[in-house]
Short mmCIF file of N, CA and C in Angstrom, two decimals:
data_model
loop_
_atom_site.label_atom_id
_atom_site.label_comp_id
_atom_site.label_asym_id
_atom_site.label_seq_id
_atom_site.Cartn_x
_atom_site.Cartn_y
_atom_site.Cartn_z
N MET A 1 31.01 -26.04 -12.19
CA MET A 1 30.92 -24.73 -11.55
C MET A 1 30.10 -23.76 -12.40
N LYS A 2 30.27 -23.79 -13.71
CA LYS A 2 29.56 -22.89 -14.60
C LYS A 2 28.06 -23.18 -14.57
N LYS A 3 27.68 -24.45 -14.47
CA LYS A 3 26.27 -24.82 -14.44
C LYS A 3 25.61 -24.32 -13.15
N LYS A 4 26.29 -24.39 -12.01
CA LYS A 4 25.74 -23.88 -10.75
C LYS A 4 25.51 -22.37 -10.84
N TYR A 5 26.44 -21.68 -11.47
CA TYR A 5 26.32 -20.23 -11.65
C TYR A 5 25.10 -19.90 -12.51
N GLN A 6 24.89 -20.62 -13.60
CA GLN A 6 23.75 -20.40 -14.48
C GLN A 6 22.43 -20.69 -13.76
N VAL A 7 22.39 -21.75 -12.98
CA VAL A 7 21.19 -22.11 -12.22
C VAL A 7 20.90 -21.03 -11.18
N SER A 8 21.92 -20.52 -10.52
CA SER A 8 21.75 -19.47 -9.51
C SER A 8 21.20 -18.19 -10.15
N ILE A 9 21.76 -17.79 -11.26
CA ILE A 9 21.29 -16.59 -11.97
C ILE A 9 19.85 -16.79 -12.43
N GLY A 10 19.54 -17.96 -12.95
CA GLY A 10 18.18 -18.26 -13.39
C GLY A 10 17.19 -18.20 -12.24
N ALA A 11 17.56 -18.74 -11.09
CA ALA A 11 16.68 -18.71 -9.91
C ALA A 11 16.44 -17.27 -9.44
N ILE A 12 17.46 -16.47 -9.45
CA ILE A 12 17.33 -15.07 -9.04
C ILE A 12 16.40 -14.32 -10.00
N ILE A 13 16.54 -14.56 -11.28
CA ILE A 13 15.67 -13.92 -12.26
C ILE A 13 14.22 -14.34 -12.06
N VAL A 14 13.98 -15.62 -11.82
CA VAL A 14 12.62 -16.11 -11.58
C VAL A 14 12.02 -15.46 -10.33
N ILE A 15 12.80 -15.34 -9.27
CA ILE A 15 12.32 -14.72 -8.03
C ILE A 15 11.97 -13.25 -8.28
N ILE A 16 12.80 -12.53 -8.98
CA ILE A 16 12.55 -11.11 -9.25
C ILE A 16 11.29 -10.94 -10.11
N VAL A 17 11.13 -11.77 -11.13
CA VAL A 17 9.93 -11.70 -11.97
C VAL A 17 8.69 -12.00 -11.13
N TYR A 18 8.78 -12.99 -10.25
CA TYR A 18 7.65 -13.34 -9.38
C TYR A 18 7.29 -12.16 -8.48
N LEU A 19 8.29 -11.49 -7.91
CA LEU A 19 8.02 -10.32 -7.07
C LEU A 19 7.35 -9.20 -7.86
N PHE A 20 7.78 -8.97 -9.10
CA PHE A 20 7.14 -7.95 -9.94
C PHE A 20 5.68 -8.30 -10.20
N LEU A 21 5.40 -9.57 -10.44
CA LEU A 21 4.04 -10.00 -10.76
C LEU A 21 3.12 -9.98 -9.54
N THR A 22 3.67 -10.04 -8.34
CA THR A 22 2.84 -10.10 -7.14
C THR A 22 2.86 -8.80 -6.34
N ASN A 23 3.32 -7.72 -6.94
CA ASN A 23 3.26 -6.42 -6.28
C ASN A 23 1.79 -5.98 -6.21
N PRO A 24 1.24 -5.72 -5.01
CA PRO A 24 -0.19 -5.39 -4.91
C PRO A 24 -0.54 -4.07 -5.59
N SER A 25 -1.74 -4.03 -6.16
CA SER A 25 -2.22 -2.83 -6.83
C SER A 25 -2.78 -1.84 -5.80
N GLU A 26 -3.07 -0.64 -6.26
CA GLU A 26 -3.63 0.37 -5.37
C GLU A 26 -5.03 -0.02 -4.91
N SER A 27 -5.79 -0.72 -5.77
CA SER A 27 -7.12 -1.17 -5.35
C SER A 27 -7.02 -2.20 -4.23
N LYS A 28 -5.98 -3.01 -4.25
CA LYS A 28 -5.74 -3.97 -3.15
C LYS A 28 -5.43 -3.20 -1.87
N TYR A 29 -4.67 -2.11 -1.98
CA TYR A 29 -4.37 -1.28 -0.82
C TYR A 29 -5.63 -0.63 -0.26
N VAL A 30 -6.49 -0.12 -1.13
CA VAL A 30 -7.74 0.52 -0.69
C VAL A 30 -8.61 -0.49 0.05
N SER A 31 -8.68 -1.71 -0.45
CA SER A 31 -9.43 -2.78 0.21
C SER A 31 -8.83 -3.09 1.58
N TRP A 32 -7.52 -3.15 1.66
CA TRP A 32 -6.82 -3.40 2.93
C TRP A 32 -7.10 -2.26 3.91
N LEU A 33 -7.12 -1.02 3.42
CA LEU A 33 -7.39 0.14 4.26
C LEU A 33 -8.78 0.05 4.88
N GLU A 34 -9.76 -0.39 4.11
CA GLU A 34 -11.11 -0.56 4.63
C GLU A 34 -11.18 -1.68 5.67
N ASN A 35 -10.52 -2.78 5.41
CA ASN A 35 -10.59 -3.93 6.31
C ASN A 35 -9.80 -3.75 7.59
N ASN A 36 -8.64 -3.11 7.52
CA ASN A 36 -7.76 -3.02 8.69
C ASN A 36 -7.87 -1.71 9.47
N HIS A 37 -8.27 -0.64 8.81
CA HIS A 37 -8.35 0.66 9.48
C HIS A 37 -9.75 1.27 9.42
N GLU A 38 -10.68 0.56 8.82
CA GLU A 38 -12.07 1.00 8.69
C GLU A 38 -12.18 2.37 8.02
N ILE A 39 -11.30 2.64 7.08
CA ILE A 39 -11.32 3.90 6.35
C ILE A 39 -11.86 3.63 4.95
N SER A 40 -12.91 4.37 4.60
CA SER A 40 -13.46 4.26 3.26
C SER A 40 -13.72 5.66 2.73
N CYS A 41 -13.45 5.84 1.46
CA CYS A 41 -13.63 7.14 0.83
C CYS A 41 -14.48 6.99 -0.43
N ILE A 42 -15.34 7.97 -0.66
CA ILE A 42 -16.19 8.00 -1.84
C ILE A 42 -15.97 9.33 -2.55
N ASN A 43 -15.67 9.26 -3.83
CA ASN A 43 -15.49 10.46 -4.63
C ASN A 43 -16.80 10.74 -5.34
N ASP A 44 -17.48 11.83 -4.98
CA ASP A 44 -18.77 12.16 -5.59
C ASP A 44 -18.63 13.10 -6.79
N GLY A 45 -17.41 13.31 -7.24
CA GLY A 45 -17.16 14.19 -8.38
C GLY A 45 -16.74 15.58 -7.96
N LEU A 46 -17.20 16.03 -6.81
CA LEU A 46 -16.83 17.36 -6.30
C LEU A 46 -15.83 17.28 -5.16
N ALA A 47 -15.97 16.27 -4.34
CA ALA A 47 -15.10 16.15 -3.17
C ALA A 47 -14.89 14.67 -2.84
N LEU A 48 -13.87 14.41 -2.06
CA LEU A 48 -13.58 13.07 -1.58
C LEU A 48 -14.08 12.99 -0.14
N ASN A 49 -15.11 12.20 0.10
CA ASN A 49 -15.70 12.07 1.43
C ASN A 49 -15.20 10.79 2.07
N CYS A 50 -14.54 10.93 3.23
CA CYS A 50 -13.95 9.77 3.90
C CYS A 50 -14.55 9.58 5.28
N LYS A 51 -14.60 8.32 5.70
CA LYS A 51 -15.07 7.97 7.03
C LYS A 51 -14.13 6.93 7.62
N GLN A 52 -13.98 7.01 8.94
CA GLN A 52 -13.26 5.98 9.68
C GLN A 52 -14.17 5.54 10.81
N ALA A 53 -14.66 4.32 10.71
CA ALA A 53 -15.57 3.75 11.71
C ALA A 53 -16.73 4.71 12.00
N LYS A 54 -17.39 5.16 10.95
CA LYS A 54 -18.57 6.03 11.00
C LYS A 54 -18.28 7.46 11.43
N GLU A 55 -17.03 7.81 11.65
CA GLU A 55 -16.62 9.19 11.95
C GLU A 55 -16.10 9.82 10.67
N ILE A 56 -16.52 11.03 10.38
CA ILE A 56 -16.06 11.72 9.18
C ILE A 56 -14.63 12.22 9.41
N ILE A 57 -13.76 11.90 8.46
CA ILE A 57 -12.39 12.39 8.49
C ILE A 57 -12.11 13.06 7.15
N GLU A 58 -11.11 13.92 7.15
CA GLU A 58 -10.76 14.64 5.93
C GLU A 58 -9.48 14.06 5.35
N TRP A 59 -9.57 13.67 4.08
CA TRP A 59 -8.40 13.16 3.39
C TRP A 59 -7.48 14.32 3.05
N LYS A 60 -6.18 14.16 3.34
CA LYS A 60 -5.20 15.21 3.04
C LYS A 60 -4.35 14.85 1.83
N SER A 61 -3.73 13.66 1.87
CA SER A 61 -2.88 13.27 0.74
C SER A 61 -2.55 11.78 0.80
N ARG A 62 -2.09 11.28 -0.34
CA ARG A 62 -1.61 9.90 -0.44
C ARG A 62 -0.32 9.90 -1.23
N SER A 63 0.61 9.12 -0.75
CA SER A 63 1.88 8.95 -1.43
C SER A 63 2.06 7.46 -1.70
N VAL A 64 2.33 7.12 -2.95
CA VAL A 64 2.58 5.72 -3.32
C VAL A 64 3.93 5.67 -4.01
N ASN A 65 4.84 4.92 -3.44
CA ASN A 65 6.14 4.69 -4.05
C ASN A 65 6.18 3.25 -4.53
N ASP A 66 6.14 3.07 -5.85
CA ASP A 66 6.14 1.74 -6.45
C ASP A 66 7.56 1.41 -6.92
N TYR A 67 8.17 0.44 -6.26
CA TYR A 67 9.53 0.06 -6.59
C TYR A 67 9.59 -1.20 -7.46
N GLY A 68 8.46 -1.61 -8.00
CA GLY A 68 8.43 -2.77 -8.87
C GLY A 68 8.21 -4.07 -8.12
N ILE A 69 9.11 -4.38 -7.19
CA ILE A 69 8.97 -5.63 -6.44
C ILE A 69 8.20 -5.41 -5.13
N PHE A 70 8.05 -4.16 -4.72
CA PHE A 70 7.23 -3.83 -3.55
C PHE A 70 6.79 -2.37 -3.67
N SER A 71 5.78 -2.00 -2.88
CA SER A 71 5.27 -0.63 -2.86
C SER A 71 5.17 -0.13 -1.43
N ILE A 72 5.36 1.17 -1.26
CA ILE A 72 5.18 1.80 0.05
C ILE A 72 4.07 2.82 -0.09
N TYR A 73 3.09 2.74 0.82
CA TYR A 73 1.92 3.61 0.81
C TYR A 73 1.92 4.48 2.06
N ARG A 74 1.56 5.75 1.89
CA ARG A 74 1.37 6.66 3.03
C ARG A 74 0.10 7.45 2.77
N ASP A 75 -0.81 7.43 3.73
CA ASP A 75 -2.04 8.20 3.65
C ASP A 75 -2.09 9.14 4.84
N TYR A 76 -2.56 10.35 4.60
CA TYR A 76 -2.69 11.35 5.65
C TYR A 76 -4.14 11.82 5.71
N TYR A 77 -4.71 11.80 6.91
CA TYR A 77 -6.08 12.25 7.16
C TYR A 77 -6.07 13.16 8.37
N GLU A 78 -7.21 13.84 8.57
CA GLU A 78 -7.38 14.67 9.76
C GLU A 78 -8.81 14.47 10.24
N ASP A 79 -8.97 14.23 11.56
CA ASP A 79 -10.32 14.04 12.08
C ASP A 79 -10.94 15.39 12.42
N LYS A 80 -12.18 15.37 12.89
CA LYS A 80 -12.91 16.62 13.13
C LYS A 80 -12.30 17.45 14.26
N ASN A 81 -11.48 16.84 15.12
CA ASN A 81 -10.81 17.56 16.21
C ASN A 81 -9.46 18.13 15.78
N GLY A 82 -9.09 17.92 14.54
CA GLY A 82 -7.82 18.43 14.04
C GLY A 82 -6.65 17.49 14.27
N GLU A 83 -6.90 16.30 14.81
CA GLU A 83 -5.82 15.33 15.03
C GLU A 83 -5.46 14.67 13.71
N LYS A 84 -4.16 14.56 13.47
CA LYS A 84 -3.68 13.97 12.23
C LYS A 84 -3.63 12.44 12.35
N ILE A 85 -4.04 11.79 11.27
CA ILE A 85 -4.01 10.34 11.18
C ILE A 85 -3.08 9.99 10.03
N GLU A 86 -2.05 9.20 10.32
CA GLU A 86 -1.10 8.79 9.30
C GLU A 86 -1.11 7.26 9.21
N ILE A 87 -1.31 6.76 8.01
CA ILE A 87 -1.31 5.32 7.76
C ILE A 87 -0.11 5.02 6.87
N LYS A 88 0.75 4.11 7.32
CA LYS A 88 1.90 3.68 6.53
C LYS A 88 1.78 2.18 6.29
N ALA A 89 2.05 1.78 5.06
CA ALA A 89 1.94 0.36 4.72
C ALA A 89 2.97 0.00 3.65
N ILE A 90 3.29 -1.28 3.61
CA ILE A 90 4.18 -1.81 2.58
C ILE A 90 3.47 -2.98 1.91
N GLY A 91 3.54 -3.05 0.62
CA GLY A 91 2.90 -4.12 -0.13
C GLY A 91 3.93 -4.96 -0.86
N ILE A 92 3.89 -6.26 -0.63
CA ILE A 92 4.79 -7.20 -1.29
C ILE A 92 4.11 -8.56 -1.31
N LEU A 93 4.38 -9.32 -2.35
CA LEU A 93 3.79 -10.66 -2.52
C LEU A 93 2.27 -10.63 -2.48
N ASN A 94 1.69 -9.58 -3.07
CA ASN A 94 0.24 -9.38 -3.17
C ASN A 94 -0.46 -9.25 -1.81
N ILE A 95 0.29 -8.84 -0.79
CA ILE A 95 -0.25 -8.62 0.55
C ILE A 95 0.23 -7.25 1.02
N VAL A 96 -0.64 -6.56 1.76
CA VAL A 96 -0.29 -5.25 2.31
C VAL A 96 -0.13 -5.40 3.82
N TYR A 97 0.95 -4.83 4.37
CA TYR A 97 1.25 -4.90 5.80
C TYR A 97 1.38 -3.50 6.37
N ASN A 98 1.04 -3.34 7.65
CA ASN A 98 1.33 -2.09 8.36
C ASN A 98 2.83 -1.91 8.42
N LYS A 99 3.25 -0.68 8.26
CA LYS A 99 4.69 -0.41 8.30
C LYS A 99 5.06 0.16 9.64
#
């Protein structure tokens, strides 16, 4: 019984370490944002210029909550008509998903 307990604890520790090692970085999120939402931003030193599918949008804010084994991303933009664009995503196992 004691050996099963030790093996179970060891497996849980290995899984948690693996999740920490495969938490996607912010650069992975930015790449995902370009591929899935066609949003790209360039910082020219004075301002952050963003586009979504060749339309200029204004970046408002980004929130990143890194919990170690996964991350939650929220981006807020506004298009030229004043409509708000909110992107929510979760990153785990080195992959980013729409939330």
